[in-house]
Amino acid sequence: MLLEILSPVAAQGLMQWAWLLIAIPGGMAALLLIAGKVTNRFGHWLATAAPIASFILALIFFIDLLSRSVEARTVSVHLYNWITAGAWEINVGILLDPLSIVFVLLITGVGSLIHIYSIGYMAHDPNRRRFFAYLNLFVAAMLLLVLADNYLVLFVGWEGVGLASYLLISFWQEKPSAAAAGKKAFIVNRVGDMGLLTASFTLLAMFSSTAFVDVSTGADKLTTGWATFLGFMLLLAACGKSAQVPLQSWLLDAMEGPTPVSALIHAATMVTAGVYLVVRSGAIFEQTPSAQLAVVIVGTVTLLAGAWIGCAKDDIKKVLAGSTMSQIGYMMLAAGIGPAGYAFAIFHLLTHGFFKANMFLGAGSVMHAMDDDVNMRHYGALRKLLPITFITFAMGYLAIIGFPMFAGFYSKDHIIEAAFHAQPAMGVLALIGAGVTAFYMTRLMMMTFFGEKRWREGVHPHESPVVMWVPLVILAIGSLIGGMALNGWIGHWLEPIGAEVSGHPSWLPHITTIGIITMVVVALGVALAWYLFSKKPVPDEAQEKVSILTTAGRQDLFGDTVNEYLIIKPASALSRGIAFMDEKGVTPAVEGSGRFVQLIGDKVRLIQNGYVRTYGLTMVVGAVLIGVALVLSRLV
């Protein structure tokens, strides 16, 4: 056995060192932030080594779990007692099981490639060391989130991810748009956080524990009402982190951060957290068909909304951001189906991690070549000047549209087929989403790499340095073979967490009628985009007079407008009303009572004049009054 060869300690108690997965990037982030400018020259190298070290550890832990029987693949590592209050005892522990380890491999593997890419992308940024410290913090927080063995510790990682995203999205805070985007992401996510907190406290009250093992074993004792309440609170949390409707408004604005941040958020960390939460809480959702249906509806609506937005945007990063909304929607749809969809949700999450990181970093390479211009209308004919970027980006493109034998062909088609079996109407909508995905991604390819050049004066496109394109090549390979490698196997691997096994491990696809229909729909989407954006010249400026559908897509489906009228304006009006009541009611009442006491004091103070005769008279009058009272009491 490999672990026995490594060391006797490894074979006996390897899992006790699982905390290092979090501690290495977390400690490195602290070091770079505390040491400050001393580490400016080499801090980025230290920061890049941290997730690589965690990835190597994750591989060792994965091999250990792989060598175990199915029943022994769940390992809980107690670290220390956190809270003791009466009958409640909250411990900090790590849960290594088939679900958490695949997330750890994704976070550290793709995260390491993004760190390497950032060495070149952020080479000339004066605050590069701070940027890498925030990246390490992001990775550490996400690892804590997926490795926590209970909801309260998960919440700490959940908030850490929110903090890191705020710091990275608003990294170039000298730009008002970046500062505003960071605040928007932070505030919108607080709405979802209330859902997770409410669910956690409810679980604590009902089970005297928030540990996943206690909740899973006791979930069948929940009444339908409480299970539904918990399901909706957890869904609210997932919507915030994974940018699902109606809490999706922050995601496209988050593109104001450096491109590696976009890749990290969209491929390996933040937006995958909601899917993880729903799958991890499967025991609760399985007790409430209403909450499961809500997850399916939210996922389906979001996959269509994201695809709609992707069709209308000219900003290459925002097209990919809309795509992320859509693809996470597919995962939520699968997770909402229940055990039959868990493996497909995680399967697509893993393949999406490859091809979406590939395309985001590829977009950064294009921006690097085009002097940071993000408008695709100013691109065109870049495939010959950026051959590596083009080929690797094309691998991601073929994967996301579901081209046969590429990663998305295996994972997304499984979801569409499962949706047809569970909810035929949702299956049809998911199928439409696949066609629209093929359309807007082909549009992106045509506008960026094909056609006539539309470059701005002074722009001289050039390929990115080796430190940037090597991660692209690795991710492109994952975009090609990731689906083949995981197909069938992932269901068996996730069986201990309740996923239903379907099919057998095979790199060959299982072609079905629905699969054939999906390929036809995808081909139609590709053909339409090819005709519109290859056969016809692309204007270098967007038309102002367009259809309401295009206008809605450009305005992010009026998400900000809806939030303004449903939340911001009513909240502002309420605040003004409270301020008016405070000014005209509360303040006068408080000040009036004070003035009344002052008035009485002024009158009483007249008695205290310093004259003995006055004090003597007061005493006599007081004695007389007491005497009269005593006499009257006797008579009565």
XYZ file of C-alpha atoms in Angstrom:
636
model
C 0.000 0.000 0.000
C 1.372 3.400 -1.016
C 0.706 5.033 2.346
C 2.600 2.324 4.215
C 5.568 2.951 1.943
C 5.408 6.663 2.718
C 5.626 6.136 6.486
C 4.203 4.086 9.346
C 2.629 7.230 10.800
C 0.860 7.890 7.515
C -0.675 4.432 7.493
C -1.827 4.627 11.123
C -3.070 8.164 11.531
C -2.720 10.055 8.301
C -6.091 11.757 8.565
C -5.141 13.540 11.789
C -3.109 15.908 9.620
C -6.074 16.935 7.472
C -6.156 20.339 9.183
C -2.978 21.187 7.278
C -5.080 21.448 4.118
C -6.587 24.622 5.569
C -3.686 25.775 7.718
C -1.100 25.970 4.922
C -2.875 28.542 2.693
C -4.452 30.241 5.723
C -1.119 30.585 7.494
C 0.576 31.813 4.332
C -2.111 34.489 3.894
C -1.503 35.658 7.473
C 2.268 35.684 6.953
C 2.081 37.787 3.792
C -0.352 40.272 5.346
C 1.553 40.604 8.630
C 5.084 40.632 7.197
C 4.064 43.307 4.716
C 6.536 44.817 2.286
C 9.356 42.566 3.467
C 7.837 39.791 1.337
C 7.042 41.890 -1.731
C 9.764 40.345 -3.900
C 8.994 36.687 -3.210
C 5.555 36.651 -1.571
C 3.804 35.534 -4.750
C 6.013 32.441 -4.925
C 5.246 31.522 -1.326
C 1.543 32.062 -1.930
C 1.610 29.860 -5.024
C 3.428 27.077 -3.168
C 0.679 26.973 -0.495
C -2.232 25.599 -2.591
C 0.178 23.288 -4.417
C 1.220 21.804 -1.053
C -2.448 21.431 -0.069
C -3.159 19.760 -3.409
C -0.403 17.208 -2.843
C -1.798 16.471 0.617
C -5.293 16.170 -0.865
C -4.022 13.599 -3.370
C -2.527 11.550 -0.532
C -5.811 11.682 1.406
C -7.735 10.788 -1.752
C -5.544 7.736 -2.343
C -6.120 6.726 1.273
C -9.912 6.973 0.904
C -9.755 5.223 -2.459
C -8.019 2.244 -0.859
C -10.751 1.841 1.774
C -14.014 -0.017 1.580
C -17.114 2.020 0.756
C -18.264 1.952 4.391
C -14.917 3.272 5.687
C -14.643 6.264 3.371
C -16.055 8.725 5.889
C -13.456 9.938 8.401
C -14.163 12.539 11.080
C -11.198 14.285 12.717
C -11.888 16.077 16.010
C -9.758 19.191 16.516
C -11.047 20.957 19.638
C -14.125 21.988 21.591
C -15.451 25.360 20.475
C -18.666 26.131 22.389
C -20.173 24.513 25.474
C -23.483 25.902 26.699
C -25.749 23.676 28.769
C -26.597 20.599 26.737
C -25.016 22.113 23.622
C -21.483 21.233 22.716
C -20.078 22.482 19.418
C -16.790 20.975 18.310
C -14.472 22.012 15.528
C -13.755 19.031 13.352
C -12.909 18.005 9.815
C -14.966 15.603 7.736
C -13.115 13.775 4.992
C -15.483 11.784 2.807
C -16.064 11.233 -0.927
C -17.934 14.543 -1.289
C -15.509 16.785 0.567
C -12.358 15.285 -0.974
C -13.456 15.913 -4.571
C -14.146 19.525 -3.640
C -10.737 19.796 -1.971
C -9.046 18.426 -5.091
C -10.936 20.904 -7.269
C -10.237 23.889 -5.010
C -6.534 23.194 -4.563
C -5.898 21.842 -8.072
C -7.604 24.567 -10.078
C -6.666 27.109 -7.410
C -2.967 26.255 -7.833
C -3.191 26.784 -11.599
C -4.894 30.143 -11.059
C -2.108 31.163 -8.663
C 0.529 30.213 -11.256
C -1.337 32.148 -13.953
C -1.565 35.171 -11.634
C 2.217 35.369 -11.374
C 2.255 36.561 -14.969
C -1.087 38.368 -14.992
C -0.314 40.499 -11.908
C 3.422 40.877 -12.628
C 3.304 44.676 -12.814
C 0.742 45.357 -10.105
C 2.309 47.267 -7.173
C 0.104 45.382 -4.686
C 0.805 41.898 -6.022
C 1.837 40.489 -2.644
C -1.435 41.601 -1.047
C -3.374 40.139 -3.975
C -1.751 36.741 -3.492
C -2.412 36.891 0.239
C -6.116 37.395 -0.499
C -6.056 34.486 -2.963
C -4.617 32.244 -0.248
C -7.257 33.480 2.183
C -9.956 32.644 -0.371
C -8.650 29.101 -0.838
C -8.291 28.541 2.929
C -11.838 29.770 3.619
C -13.324 27.568 0.899
C -11.413 24.556 2.213
C -12.781 25.207 5.703
C -16.275 25.422 4.227
C -16.138 22.030 2.506
C -14.137 20.238 5.218
C -16.236 21.365 8.208
C -18.100 18.567 9.956
C -20.993 20.752 11.132
C -23.034 23.709 9.960
C -21.620 26.296 12.379
C -18.000 25.630 11.402
C -19.145 25.571 7.771
C -20.612 29.034 8.402
C -17.196 30.336 9.475
C -15.763 29.225 6.131
C -18.873 30.578 4.420
C -18.203 34.032 5.869
C -14.501 33.747 5.131
C -15.310 33.183 1.472
C -17.565 36.249 1.565
C -14.794 38.367 3.075
C -12.176 37.149 0.606
C -14.496 37.768 -2.343
C -15.094 41.329 -1.136
C -11.357 41.968 -0.817
C -10.598 40.532 -4.258
C -13.541 41.927 -6.237
C -12.745 45.414 -4.936
C -8.975 44.873 -5.142
C -8.583 47.789 -7.556
C -10.588 49.934 -5.152
C -9.336 53.155 -6.709
C -11.944 52.429 -9.403
C -15.385 53.430 -8.056
C -16.996 50.599 -10.042
C -14.729 48.009 -8.385
C -15.367 49.373 -4.898
C -19.122 49.355 -5.539
C -19.008 45.807 -6.944
C -17.216 44.501 -3.851
C -19.780 46.087 -1.543
C -22.639 44.780 -3.652
C -21.346 41.204 -3.524
C -20.823 41.462 0.229
C -24.279 42.897 0.961
C -26.272 40.598 -1.323
C -24.535 37.594 0.212
C -25.574 38.744 3.675
C -29.164 38.002 2.666
C -28.252 34.415 1.918
C -26.186 34.228 5.108
C -29.303 34.891 7.161
C -30.803 31.747 5.645
C -27.820 29.626 6.672
C -27.728 31.106 10.175
C -31.458 30.581 10.660
C -31.192 26.978 9.477
C -28.177 26.333 11.734
C -29.868 27.733 14.841
C -33.033 25.785 14.074
C -31.031 22.574 13.760
C -29.286 23.349 17.036
C -32.630 23.819 18.760
C -34.111 20.632 17.314
C -31.148 18.249 17.475
C -28.937 19.929 20.110
C -26.272 19.618 17.424
C -25.356 20.959 14.002
C -23.055 18.062 13.094
C -23.808 16.620 9.674
C -23.884 13.065 11.016
C -26.474 13.972 13.686
C -28.634 15.893 11.229
C -28.487 13.110 8.632
C -29.458 10.383 11.091
C -32.235 12.448 12.636
C -33.654 14.126 9.534
C -36.362 11.489 9.072
C -37.828 12.553 12.415
C -38.486 16.096 11.172
C -42.057 17.092 10.534
C -42.855 18.150 6.975
C -43.280 21.746 8.111
C -39.898 21.993 9.806
C -38.146 20.132 6.995
C -39.667 22.540 4.463
C -38.648 25.559 6.535
C -35.084 24.287 6.812
C -35.004 23.450 3.098
C -36.071 26.951 2.101
C -33.572 28.586 4.470
C -30.747 26.465 3.040
C -31.909 27.270 -0.487
C -31.832 30.989 0.365
C -28.231 30.566 1.493
C -27.346 28.668 -1.672
C -28.926 31.342 -3.865
C -26.727 34.012 -2.285
C -23.398 32.209 -2.636
C -24.112 30.580 -6.002
C -25.719 33.678 -7.583
C -29.031 32.000 -8.273
C -32.229 33.929 -8.943
C -33.259 36.105 -7.106
C -29.852 36.810 -5.479
C -27.834 36.821 -8.700
C -27.323 40.566 -9.142
C -23.804 40.646 -7.681
C -22.197 38.124 -10.004
C -21.743 40.139 -13.195
C -20.536 43.213 -11.306
C -17.922 40.973 -9.691
C -16.082 41.021 -13.034
C -14.556 44.322 -11.858
C -11.955 42.279 -9.994
C -8.770 40.973 -11.664
C -9.470 38.115 -14.086
C -7.810 35.406 -11.917
C -10.331 36.333 -9.218
C -13.160 35.752 -11.673
C -11.738 32.337 -12.523
C -11.368 31.403 -8.848
C -14.882 32.566 -7.919
C -16.582 30.999 -10.922
C -14.697 27.739 -11.269
C -13.334 26.478 -7.961
C -14.669 28.359 -4.978
C -17.502 30.709 -4.160
C -20.311 29.869 -6.574
C -19.880 26.135 -6.043
C -20.584 26.532 -2.312
C -24.361 26.645 -2.772
C -24.373 23.375 -4.704
C -22.216 21.788 -2.005
C -24.625 22.987 0.696
C -27.685 21.524 -1.025
C -26.029 18.158 -1.678
C -24.533 18.010 1.823
C -28.011 18.751 3.232
C -29.638 16.095 1.068
C -31.080 14.269 4.085
C -33.160 17.356 4.898
C -34.323 18.024 1.343
C -35.371 14.403 0.915
C -37.980 14.974 3.657
C -39.611 17.881 1.823
C -40.734 17.579 -1.815
C -41.750 21.255 -1.713
C -38.205 22.440 -1.004
C -36.804 20.018 -3.572
C -39.189 21.408 -6.190
C -38.135 24.933 -5.224
C -34.468 24.009 -5.820
C -35.374 22.558 -9.224
C -37.359 25.684 -10.178
C -34.631 28.069 -9.019
C -31.996 26.102 -10.935
C -34.081 25.982 -14.106
C -34.984 29.679 -14.019
C -31.353 30.596 -13.381
C -29.928 28.437 -16.156
C -32.227 30.217 -18.619
C -31.631 33.670 -17.125
C -27.844 33.268 -17.274
C -28.013 32.052 -20.877
C -30.227 35.008 -21.801
C -27.729 37.451 -20.300
C -24.846 35.710 -22.073
C -26.509 36.297 -25.438
C -26.690 40.074 -24.950
C -23.328 41.020 -23.448
C -20.338 42.327 -25.403
C -17.967 42.203 -22.406
C -16.159 38.855 -22.732
C -15.941 38.357 -18.967
C -19.623 39.142 -18.455
C -20.607 36.646 -21.129
C -18.696 34.029 -19.144
C -20.260 35.277 -15.898
C -23.740 34.813 -17.349
C -22.584 31.377 -18.435
C -21.562 30.570 -14.856
C -25.020 31.514 -13.601
C -26.474 29.173 -16.195
C -24.162 26.240 -15.510
C -24.601 26.497 -11.739
C -28.331 26.495 -12.489
C -27.896 23.097 -14.144
C -26.136 21.837 -11.016
C -28.891 23.152 -8.743
C -31.485 21.540 -10.979
C -29.727 18.198 -10.615
C -29.263 18.614 -6.848
C -32.972 19.374 -6.465
C -33.913 16.096 -8.130
C -32.571 14.241 -5.099
C -30.266 11.208 -4.800
C -30.762 10.440 -8.498
C -29.222 13.811 -9.346
C -26.520 14.312 -6.697
C -23.776 12.581 -8.660
C -24.698 14.484 -11.838
C -24.625 17.820 -9.980
C -21.138 17.137 -8.608
C -19.986 15.629 -11.917
C -20.935 18.802 -13.784
C -19.447 20.940 -11.006
C -16.083 19.225 -11.472
C -16.041 19.378 -15.268
C -17.246 22.983 -15.090
C -14.291 23.737 -12.841
C -11.968 22.710 -15.671
C -13.598 24.362 -18.647
C -14.784 27.531 -16.919
C -11.391 28.230 -15.333
C -9.904 27.503 -18.754
C -12.137 30.065 -20.455
C -11.850 32.759 -17.784
C -8.068 32.547 -17.818
C -8.246 32.438 -21.622
C -10.316 35.635 -21.532
C -7.597 37.152 -19.357
C -5.027 36.136 -21.957
C -7.079 37.866 -24.650
C -7.377 40.984 -22.485
C -3.622 40.867 -21.896
C -3.142 40.876 -25.668
C -5.696 43.672 -26.233
C -4.491 46.172 -23.606
C -7.233 45.152 -21.136
C -10.065 45.870 -23.574
C -12.984 43.574 -22.660
C -15.306 44.523 -25.530
C -15.556 41.638 -28.009
C -16.641 44.068 -30.710
C -13.051 45.341 -30.657
C -11.557 41.873 -31.192
C -11.767 39.607 -34.242
C -9.215 37.475 -36.120
C -7.140 36.677 -33.012
C -6.775 32.934 -33.586
C -3.560 33.241 -35.623
C -1.884 35.756 -33.309
C -2.880 33.937 -30.103
C -2.643 30.286 -31.184
C -2.229 28.755 -27.714
C -4.967 30.886 -26.207
C -7.256 30.044 -29.140
C -6.711 26.289 -29.029
C -7.066 26.025 -25.256
C -10.109 28.328 -25.201
C -11.649 26.231 -27.966
C -11.290 23.149 -25.750
C -13.321 24.900 -23.069
C -15.864 26.067 -25.653
C -16.386 22.546 -26.987
C -16.733 21.254 -23.438
C -19.360 23.774 -22.345
C -21.576 23.330 -25.397
C -21.468 19.559 -24.950
C -19.524 18.570 -28.049
C -19.195 14.757 -28.169
C -16.353 13.304 -26.083
C -15.601 16.613 -24.337
C -16.243 17.071 -20.600
C -19.598 18.855 -20.743
C -20.988 16.274 -23.163
C -20.919 13.711 -20.377
C -21.895 15.797 -17.359
C -24.512 18.232 -18.668
C -26.297 15.683 -20.833
C -26.760 13.489 -17.750
C -28.526 16.407 -16.033
C -30.823 17.060 -18.998
C -31.791 13.408 -19.158
C -32.365 13.206 -15.388
C -34.520 16.350 -15.595
C -36.685 14.756 -18.284
C -37.220 11.695 -16.099
C -38.004 13.715 -12.959
C -39.878 16.744 -14.349
C -40.422 16.652 -18.140
C -41.213 20.381 -18.279
C -37.909 21.168 -16.582
C -36.182 18.794 -18.992
C -37.514 20.758 -21.968
C -36.329 24.045 -20.437
C -32.910 22.558 -19.688
C -32.726 21.396 -23.303
C -33.540 24.909 -24.516
C -30.813 26.218 -22.233
C -28.316 23.889 -23.921
C -29.215 25.322 -27.322
C -28.913 28.904 -26.083
C -25.563 28.060 -24.465
C -24.288 26.814 -27.821
C -25.508 30.035 -29.428
C -23.898 32.593 -27.110
C -20.646 30.664 -26.738
C -20.326 30.343 -30.510
C -21.056 34.078 -30.733
C -18.167 34.684 -28.330
C -15.827 32.505 -30.406
C -16.803 34.167 -33.682
C -16.491 37.717 -32.346
C -13.164 37.054 -30.617
C -11.145 34.695 -32.770
C -12.713 34.782 -36.256
C -13.868 37.338 -38.811
C -12.130 40.603 -39.593
C -9.918 42.385 -37.097
C -11.608 45.286 -35.304
C -8.726 46.318 -33.060
C -8.371 49.804 -31.665
C -5.480 51.967 -32.809
C -2.221 51.202 -31.004
C -3.222 47.664 -30.013
C -0.736 44.953 -30.991
C -2.080 41.504 -29.998
C 0.490 39.019 -28.727
C 0.506 35.656 -27.004
C 0.745 35.535 -23.221
C 3.976 34.485 -21.444
C 4.594 30.838 -20.623
C 3.600 31.219 -16.956
C 0.119 32.177 -18.165
C -0.418 29.681 -20.959
C 0.841 26.551 -19.180
C -2.199 26.581 -16.817
C -4.387 27.047 -19.901
C -2.952 23.901 -21.476
C -3.507 21.836 -18.315
C -7.088 23.081 -17.936
C -7.729 22.447 -21.638
C -6.666 18.834 -21.150
C -9.112 18.609 -18.255
C -11.814 20.122 -20.472
C -11.172 17.328 -22.956
C -10.732 14.233 -20.802
C -12.409 15.224 -17.528
C -15.775 13.844 -18.587
C -14.333 10.575 -19.856
C -12.362 10.053 -16.653
C -15.277 10.681 -14.298
C -18.189 9.256 -16.286
C -19.948 6.539 -14.311
C -17.211 6.414 -11.663
C -18.437 9.532 -9.873
C -21.770 7.902 -9.005
C -20.070 4.952 -7.326
C -17.646 7.253 -5.547
C -20.433 9.409 -4.060
C -22.563 6.434 -3.026
C -21.676 6.853 0.696
C -23.321 10.313 0.760
C -26.579 8.978 -0.642
C -26.081 9.386 -4.382
C -27.842 6.747 -6.425
C -25.515 4.753 -8.648
C -26.337 4.852 -12.350
C -24.291 3.278 -15.113
C -20.807 1.829 -14.997
C -17.434 3.563 -15.236
C -16.757 4.078 -18.923
C -15.161 6.658 -21.155
C -17.704 5.784 -23.823
C -20.913 7.848 -23.746
C -24.265 6.138 -23.424
C -26.243 7.601 -26.338
C -29.974 7.940 -25.692
C -32.849 9.521 -27.584
C -32.684 12.563 -25.334
C -28.940 12.723 -25.896
C -29.420 12.734 -29.675
C -32.069 15.459 -29.418
C -29.701 17.489 -27.234
C -26.929 17.257 -29.825
C -29.343 18.397 -32.554
C -30.460 21.392 -30.464
C -26.831 22.290 -29.718
C -25.966 22.046 -33.417
C -28.830 24.405 -34.265
C -27.547 26.937 -31.713
C -24.041 26.747 -33.160
C -25.314 27.103 -36.733
C -27.441 30.140 -35.933
C -24.584 31.957 -34.195
C -22.182 31.030 -37.007
C -24.569 32.495 -39.553
C -25.216 35.713 -37.627
C -21.667 36.466 -36.528
C -19.494 34.849 -39.183
C -21.368 35.484 -42.425
C -22.255 39.046 -41.492
C -19.826 41.814 -40.417
C -19.832 42.600 -36.697
C -20.308 46.330 -35.933
C -17.566 47.662 -33.672
C -20.184 49.468 -31.619
C -23.383 48.012 -30.200
C -26.664 49.187 -31.684
C -28.721 51.413 -29.421
C -32.117 50.469 -30.852
C -32.571 46.800 -30.115
C -35.359 44.456 -29.071
C -36.683 44.383 -25.531
C -35.099 40.935 -25.115
C -31.633 42.271 -25.917
C -32.184 45.343 -23.732
C -33.232 43.135 -20.829
C -30.140 40.967 -21.291
C -27.846 43.983 -21.390
C -29.459 45.247 -18.177
C -28.979 41.880 -16.429
C -32.726 41.229 -16.724
C -33.312 44.449 -14.774
C -32.119 42.781 -11.596
C -30.810 46.039 -10.147
C -34.049 47.828 -11.028
C -36.120 45.135 -9.326
C -33.922 45.299 -6.236
C -34.180 49.084 -6.217
C -37.983 49.132 -6.276
C -38.611 46.072 -4.104
C -35.867 46.533 -1.514
C -33.795 49.708 -1.724
C -36.576 52.285 -2.143
C -38.939 50.703 0.424
C -36.036 50.359 2.871
C -35.016 53.971 2.253
C -38.615 55.127 2.739
C -38.841 53.117 5.970
C -35.566 54.626 7.169
C -36.800 58.133 6.394
C -40.064 57.381 8.210
C -38.202 56.142 11.271
C -35.938 59.200 11.156
C -39.016 61.479 10.933
C -40.668 59.736 13.897
C -37.434 60.019 15.818
C -37.096 63.700 15.009
C -40.740 64.701 15.550
C -41.851 62.187 18.161
C -39.138 60.370 20.101
C -36.661 63.242 20.339
C -39.229 65.863 21.543
C -40.595 63.360 24.078
C -37.143 62.593 25.482
C -36.074 66.220 25.456
C -39.480 67.286 26.907
C -39.159 64.916 29.847
C -35.721 66.328 30.474
C -36.981 69.891 30.360
C -39.854 68.934 32.713
C -37.415 67.530 35.278
C -35.266 70.638 34.865
C -38.298 72.888 35.474
C -39.201 71.029 38.670
C -35.600 71.232 39.751
C -35.557 74.979 39.155
C -38.664 75.428 41.356
C -37.486 73.103 44.110
C -34.101 74.833 44.077
C -35.799 78.064 45.265
C -36.379 76.413 48.641
C -32.653 75.814 49.003
C -31.851 79.541 49.556
C -29.398 79.278 52.469
C -31.605 81.104 55.033
C -32.072 79.332 58.409
C -35.499 80.874 58.923
C -36.713 79.337 55.680
C -35.477 75.887 56.685
C -37.068 76.327 60.181
C -40.391 77.337 58.672
C -40.242 74.317 56.350
C -39.671 72.013 59.296
C -42.587 73.561 61.246
C -44.932 73.282 58.271
C -43.826 69.696 57.775
C -44.401 68.862 61.463
C -47.874 70.456 61.352
C -48.801 68.486 58.254
C -47.658 65.244 59.847
C -49.631 66.050 63.008
C -52.766 66.839 61.017
C -52.382 63.564 59.111
C -52.048 61.594 62.349
C -55.133 63.246 63.868
C -57.194 62.618 60.775
C -56.109 58.981 60.719
C -57.318 58.587 64.322
C -60.681 60.146 63.524
C -61.214 57.934 60.511
